[in-house]
Amino acid sequence: MENEYPLRQKRELAIKRAIERGTRMLEQGEQRSAMFSRGRMGIFLIAFLVCGVFYNNKLFVMGNWVLIAWIAIFISVAHYHNRLEDKLTRLRLWLNVKQTNLARLRLDWENIPDSHITLRGNHPYAGDLDVVGGHSLLQLLDTTVSDEGQIRLISWVAEQNKQQLSLAQWLSRQKLVNAFTRFSGLRDRIRLVAKLVSHIPINGDRIRVLLKDSFDIPRLQLQLFLTSIIASINVVLFVIWAIGMAPGYWILTFLGYGFLMLMAGGRLSHVFERTINLQMELEKLAAVIGVLEKRSFFGEQAIYQVIEPLQTVGESPSLAIKRLARICSGLSIKGHPLIHIVLNLIGPWDMAWTWYLQKVCHRLRPVLPVWIEQMATIDATMTLGTFAYLNPDYVWPKPQESPANEEMGIVTTEVGHPLLAHEQRVRNNFSLQGIGQLFLVTGSNMSGKSNFLRTIGVNVCLAQAGGPVCAKSWEWSWMRIHSCLRVGDSLEEGLSYFYAEVKRLKRILLAVSNQEFHPTIFLIDEIFKGTNNRERLLGSEAFIRELTTGYGLGLVTTHDLELARLENELLHITNVHFQETVGEKELKFDYQIRPGPCPTTNALRIMAMEGLPIPKEDT
């Protein structure tokens, strides 16, 4: 892989240079902004003094001209200052996007935004493989701008056991991710315009609720027509009364208008509930779609297929959504009670905006859900595209096409853990093929057994999500993932550690017994470590024998070297191990997987190094 690392370094250098250039521009801009602030204050003080001098000397005409000139100059300076501040805000957000990209490339977890994604507690592999939580795969991946995109990304990564993707469907997804990898500027721009509008993600469900048929109000147009006529008459009569040309007949028409508005008010109350705070989300959706509308994807067939519904002939989706956002803005006036009352006293404000909303929703009802659906796919795909762009040394996995049972599995070279920094990452060649195949992994404490299981599992997640994997080559068949690496006591369910482990292992056994779906890859660490030596050995042997007869394949780690003899009894079992190099005062690990059972142990040596008592003959 050495010949590919310069590409990764060049990408890192390009991002750093962009950040340095942006930082210089920001510093210069902030200096100009400070100059504008001082200038505005200076203009105000000078104008105040000059006007004071003129007015004090009774030169009112000159004083008025100076005041007019000051207002014009002040408005012009304020206009340019505001434009400069807008550019600086945009530049700060752009720098934030670039700095986050750099943090993701370097795996600088302190500067990668926290992930608030959670999954159910009994997920078959997410907790074990660091798919969720701090320093997790989804924290590293997630650059989505919408709830729908995030949900789709989670389903691609964490719900693979439920998916039955055909080879064609998976290839289509991978091609789309690969295509978006080449549009780094577009991906950053979409994140930028989304942040400019709001930091709240787009909520597709709230927008769908706005479009529901139950929103339609019967005879609303007729009511609007009648109240508008009465309101117009009321205004005319009020003006005539105000100038003394007629008695106060407007009171009668106003009472009639008020009665009609009260009758309609109850039917319109739910409209405000659906539109409150929705303006920002709609504007954000419009801004993101607007970027995609203007971009040409000539020659990118994979992107064109998913983007086509957003590039319609006639009125663009972004303009239609902006119109809907303006309507929600008009209705949100209800959040300001005094202004809301005044406007509705003058005319049927709520009724007019509701009628307009009903009209626009009727037109958008068939198409807006399609736009949201396409945006969710684009959002999730761009997230994986960003991950691929930031890791150019990763490889695009190749699926096995219609493999026989003895060919199913994984063949990979120089595979590493994508959640470990490049400098800390150790790579291994690995091949696990054939239904029923089981690698029995032995090794000393801290030698890398558990980490290797996570390396395989998290790369399977990435491959099946449609992204690149941390390897030089990767060929595999689609598999359901089940693991038992992190097991803890459950106080809420009243489960001991051992019983919780037994329940996890039972779920794995049920998975490998199911042949209606894809085969299962199982990853089990320190099997039955929650019980005594004798029962652990007997239980482990029986469980491993059962696994080799099921519709799955995988790895099991153990400290029980006695289990290594199973390789001689069962054709499906292969011994591999990790080991250490012993120094005078330390143990060194190379984290390389080797064939055969582990020839060494280090528990007593570690105990001695930490000052614990051990048998004298073993010192």
PDB file of N, CA, C and O in Angstrom, residues 469-492:
ATOM      1  N   VAL A 469     -13.694  -0.302   1.469  1.00  0.00           N
ATOM      2  CA  VAL A 469     -13.229  -0.971   2.681  1.00  0.00           C
ATOM      3  C   VAL A 469     -11.747  -0.709   2.876  1.00  0.00           C
ATOM      4  O   VAL A 469     -11.014  -0.405   1.928  1.00  0.00           O
ATOM      5  N   CYS A 470     -11.322  -0.835   4.129  1.00  0.00           N
ATOM      6  CA  CYS A 470      -9.925  -0.577   4.485  1.00  0.00           C
ATOM      7  C   CYS A 470      -9.097  -1.819   4.162  1.00  0.00           C
ATOM      8  O   CYS A 470      -8.810  -2.643   5.038  1.00  0.00           O
ATOM      9  N   ALA A 471      -8.731  -1.963   2.904  1.00  0.00           N
ATOM     10  CA  ALA A 471      -7.970  -3.132   2.451  1.00  0.00           C
ATOM     11  C   ALA A 471      -7.361  -2.820   1.089  1.00  0.00           C
ATOM     12  O   ALA A 471      -7.707  -1.825   0.445  1.00  0.00           O
ATOM     13  N   LYS A 472      -6.446  -3.685   0.664  1.00  0.00           N
ATOM     14  CA  LYS A 472      -5.877  -3.561  -0.678  1.00  0.00           C
ATOM     15  C   LYS A 472      -6.749  -4.263  -1.694  1.00  0.00           C
ATOM     16  O   LYS A 472      -6.884  -3.818  -2.836  1.00  0.00           O
ATOM     17  N   SER A 473      -7.359  -5.385  -1.292  1.00  0.00           N
ATOM     18  CA  SER A 473      -8.333  -6.087  -2.128  1.00  0.00           C
ATOM     19  C   SER A 473      -9.376  -6.709  -1.213  1.00  0.00           C
ATOM     20  O   SER A 473      -9.086  -7.060  -0.067  1.00  0.00           O
ATOM     21  N   TRP A 474     -10.587  -6.832  -1.723  1.00  0.00           N
ATOM     22  CA  TRP A 474     -11.679  -7.381  -0.918  1.00  0.00           C
ATOM     23  C   TRP A 474     -12.711  -8.010  -1.844  1.00  0.00           C
ATOM     24  O   TRP A 474     -13.294  -7.343  -2.677  1.00  0.00           O
ATOM     25  N   GLU A 475     -12.918  -9.299  -1.687  1.00  0.00           N
ATOM     26  CA  GLU A 475     -13.940 -10.023  -2.435  1.00  0.00           C
ATOM     27  C   GLU A 475     -14.743 -10.827  -1.429  1.00  0.00           C
ATOM     28  O   GLU A 475     -14.182 -11.528  -0.580  1.00  0.00           O
ATOM     29  N   TRP A 476     -16.046 -10.734  -1.522  1.00  0.00           N
ATOM     30  CA  TRP A 476     -16.882 -11.385  -0.503  1.00  0.00           C
ATOM     31  C   TRP A 476     -18.269 -11.657  -1.057  1.00  0.00           C
ATOM     32  O   TRP A 476     -18.654 -11.160  -2.109  1.00  0.00           O
ATOM     33  N   SER A 477     -19.019 -12.482  -0.322  1.00  0.00           N
ATOM     34  CA  SER A 477     -20.427 -12.719  -0.611  1.00  0.00           C
ATOM     35  C   SER A 477     -21.256 -12.098   0.507  1.00  0.00           C
ATOM     36  O   SER A 477     -20.817 -12.038   1.658  1.00  0.00           O
ATOM     37  N   TRP A 478     -22.458 -11.608   0.152  1.00  0.00           N
ATOM     38  CA  TRP A 478     -23.299 -10.919   1.133  1.00  0.00           C
ATOM     39  C   TRP A 478     -23.628 -11.854   2.285  1.00  0.00           C
ATOM     40  O   TRP A 478     -24.004 -13.008   2.090  1.00  0.00           O
ATOM     41  N   MET A 479     -23.524 -11.348   3.518  1.00  0.00           N
ATOM     42  CA  MET A 479     -23.763 -12.153   4.713  1.00  0.00           C
ATOM     43  C   MET A 479     -24.510 -11.353   5.764  1.00  0.00           C
ATOM     44  O   MET A 479     -24.380 -10.133   5.835  1.00  0.00           O
ATOM     45  N   ARG A 480     -25.280 -12.055   6.560  1.00  0.00           N
ATOM     46  CA  ARG A 480     -25.846 -11.468   7.773  1.00  0.00           C
ATOM     47  C   ARG A 480     -24.765 -11.485   8.849  1.00  0.00           C
ATOM     48  O   ARG A 480     -23.985 -12.427   8.940  1.00  0.00           O
ATOM     49  N   ILE A 481     -24.727 -10.449   9.672  1.00  0.00           N
ATOM     50  CA  ILE A 481     -23.672 -10.321  10.679  1.00  0.00           C
ATOM     51  C   ILE A 481     -24.259 -10.559  12.064  1.00  0.00           C
ATOM     52  O   ILE A 481     -25.254  -9.936  12.440  1.00  0.00           O
ATOM     53  N   HIS A 482     -23.635 -11.454  12.811  1.00  0.00           N
ATOM     54  CA  HIS A 482     -23.997 -11.666  14.215  1.00  0.00           C
ATOM     55  C   HIS A 482     -22.710 -11.748  15.017  1.00  0.00           C
ATOM     56  O   HIS A 482     -21.737 -12.371  14.579  1.00  0.00           O
ATOM     57  N   SER A 483     -22.712 -11.114  16.178  1.00  0.00           N
ATOM     58  CA  SER A 483     -21.475 -11.071  16.969  1.00  0.00           C
ATOM     59  C   SER A 483     -21.778 -11.231  18.446  1.00  0.00           C
ATOM     60  O   SER A 483     -22.900 -10.998  18.901  1.00  0.00           O
ATOM     61  N   CYS A 484     -20.749 -11.617  19.162  1.00  0.00           N
ATOM     62  CA  CYS A 484     -20.816 -11.703  20.623  1.00  0.00           C
ATOM     63  C   CYS A 484     -19.430 -11.333  21.139  1.00  0.00           C
ATOM     64  O   CYS A 484     -18.602 -12.197  21.426  1.00  0.00           O
ATOM     65  N   LEU A 485     -19.170 -10.029  21.220  1.00  0.00           N
ATOM     66  CA  LEU A 485     -17.868  -9.530  21.637  1.00  0.00           C
ATOM     67  C   LEU A 485     -17.941  -8.789  22.963  1.00  0.00           C
ATOM     68  O   LEU A 485     -17.074  -8.949  23.809  1.00  0.00           O
ATOM     69  N   ARG A 486     -18.945  -7.948  23.110  1.00  0.00           N
ATOM     70  CA  ARG A 486     -19.117  -7.185  24.347  1.00  0.00           C
ATOM     71  C   ARG A 486     -20.399  -7.654  25.021  1.00  0.00           C
ATOM     72  O   ARG A 486     -21.484  -7.428  24.509  1.00  0.00           O
ATOM     73  N   VAL A 487     -20.250  -8.278  26.151  1.00  0.00           N
ATOM     74  CA  VAL A 487     -21.407  -8.751  26.898  1.00  0.00           C
ATOM     75  C   VAL A 487     -21.303  -8.194  28.308  1.00  0.00           C
ATOM     76  O   VAL A 487     -20.231  -8.210  28.912  1.00  0.00           O
ATOM     77  N   GLY A 488     -22.394  -7.697  28.838  1.00  0.00           N
ATOM     78  CA  GLY A 488     -22.391  -7.152  30.190  1.00  0.00           C
ATOM     79  C   GLY A 488     -23.602  -7.605  30.968  1.00  0.00           C
ATOM     80  O   GLY A 488     -24.582  -8.107  30.404  1.00  0.00           O
ATOM     81  N   ASP A 489     -23.525  -7.438  32.279  1.00  0.00           N
ATOM     82  CA  ASP A 489     -24.694  -7.739  33.116  1.00  0.00           C
ATOM     83  C   ASP A 489     -25.830  -6.793  32.749  1.00  0.00           C
ATOM     84  O   ASP A 489     -25.606  -5.641  32.376  1.00  0.00           O
ATOM     85  N   SER A 490     -27.050  -7.269  32.838  1.00  0.00           N
ATOM     86  CA  SER A 490     -28.222  -6.434  32.604  1.00  0.00           C
ATOM     87  C   SER A 490     -29.027  -6.347  33.889  1.00  0.00           C
ATOM     88  O   SER A 490     -29.741  -7.284  34.246  1.00  0.00           O
ATOM     89  N   LEU A 491     -28.887  -5.246  34.618  1.00  0.00           N
ATOM     90  CA  LEU A 491     -29.610  -5.087  35.875  1.00  0.00           C
ATOM     91  C   LEU A 491     -31.111  -4.973  35.644  1.00  0.00           C
ATOM     92  O   LEU A 491     -31.910  -5.457  36.435  1.00  0.00           O
ATOM     93  N   GLU A 492     -31.500  -4.297  34.535  1.00  0.00           N
ATOM     94  CA  GLU A 492     -32.919  -4.112  34.265  1.00  0.00           C
ATOM     95  C   GLU A 492     -33.604  -5.449  34.014  1.00  0.00           C
ATOM     96  O   GLU A 492     -34.724  -5.685  34.458  1.00  0.00           O
TER      97      GLU A 492
END
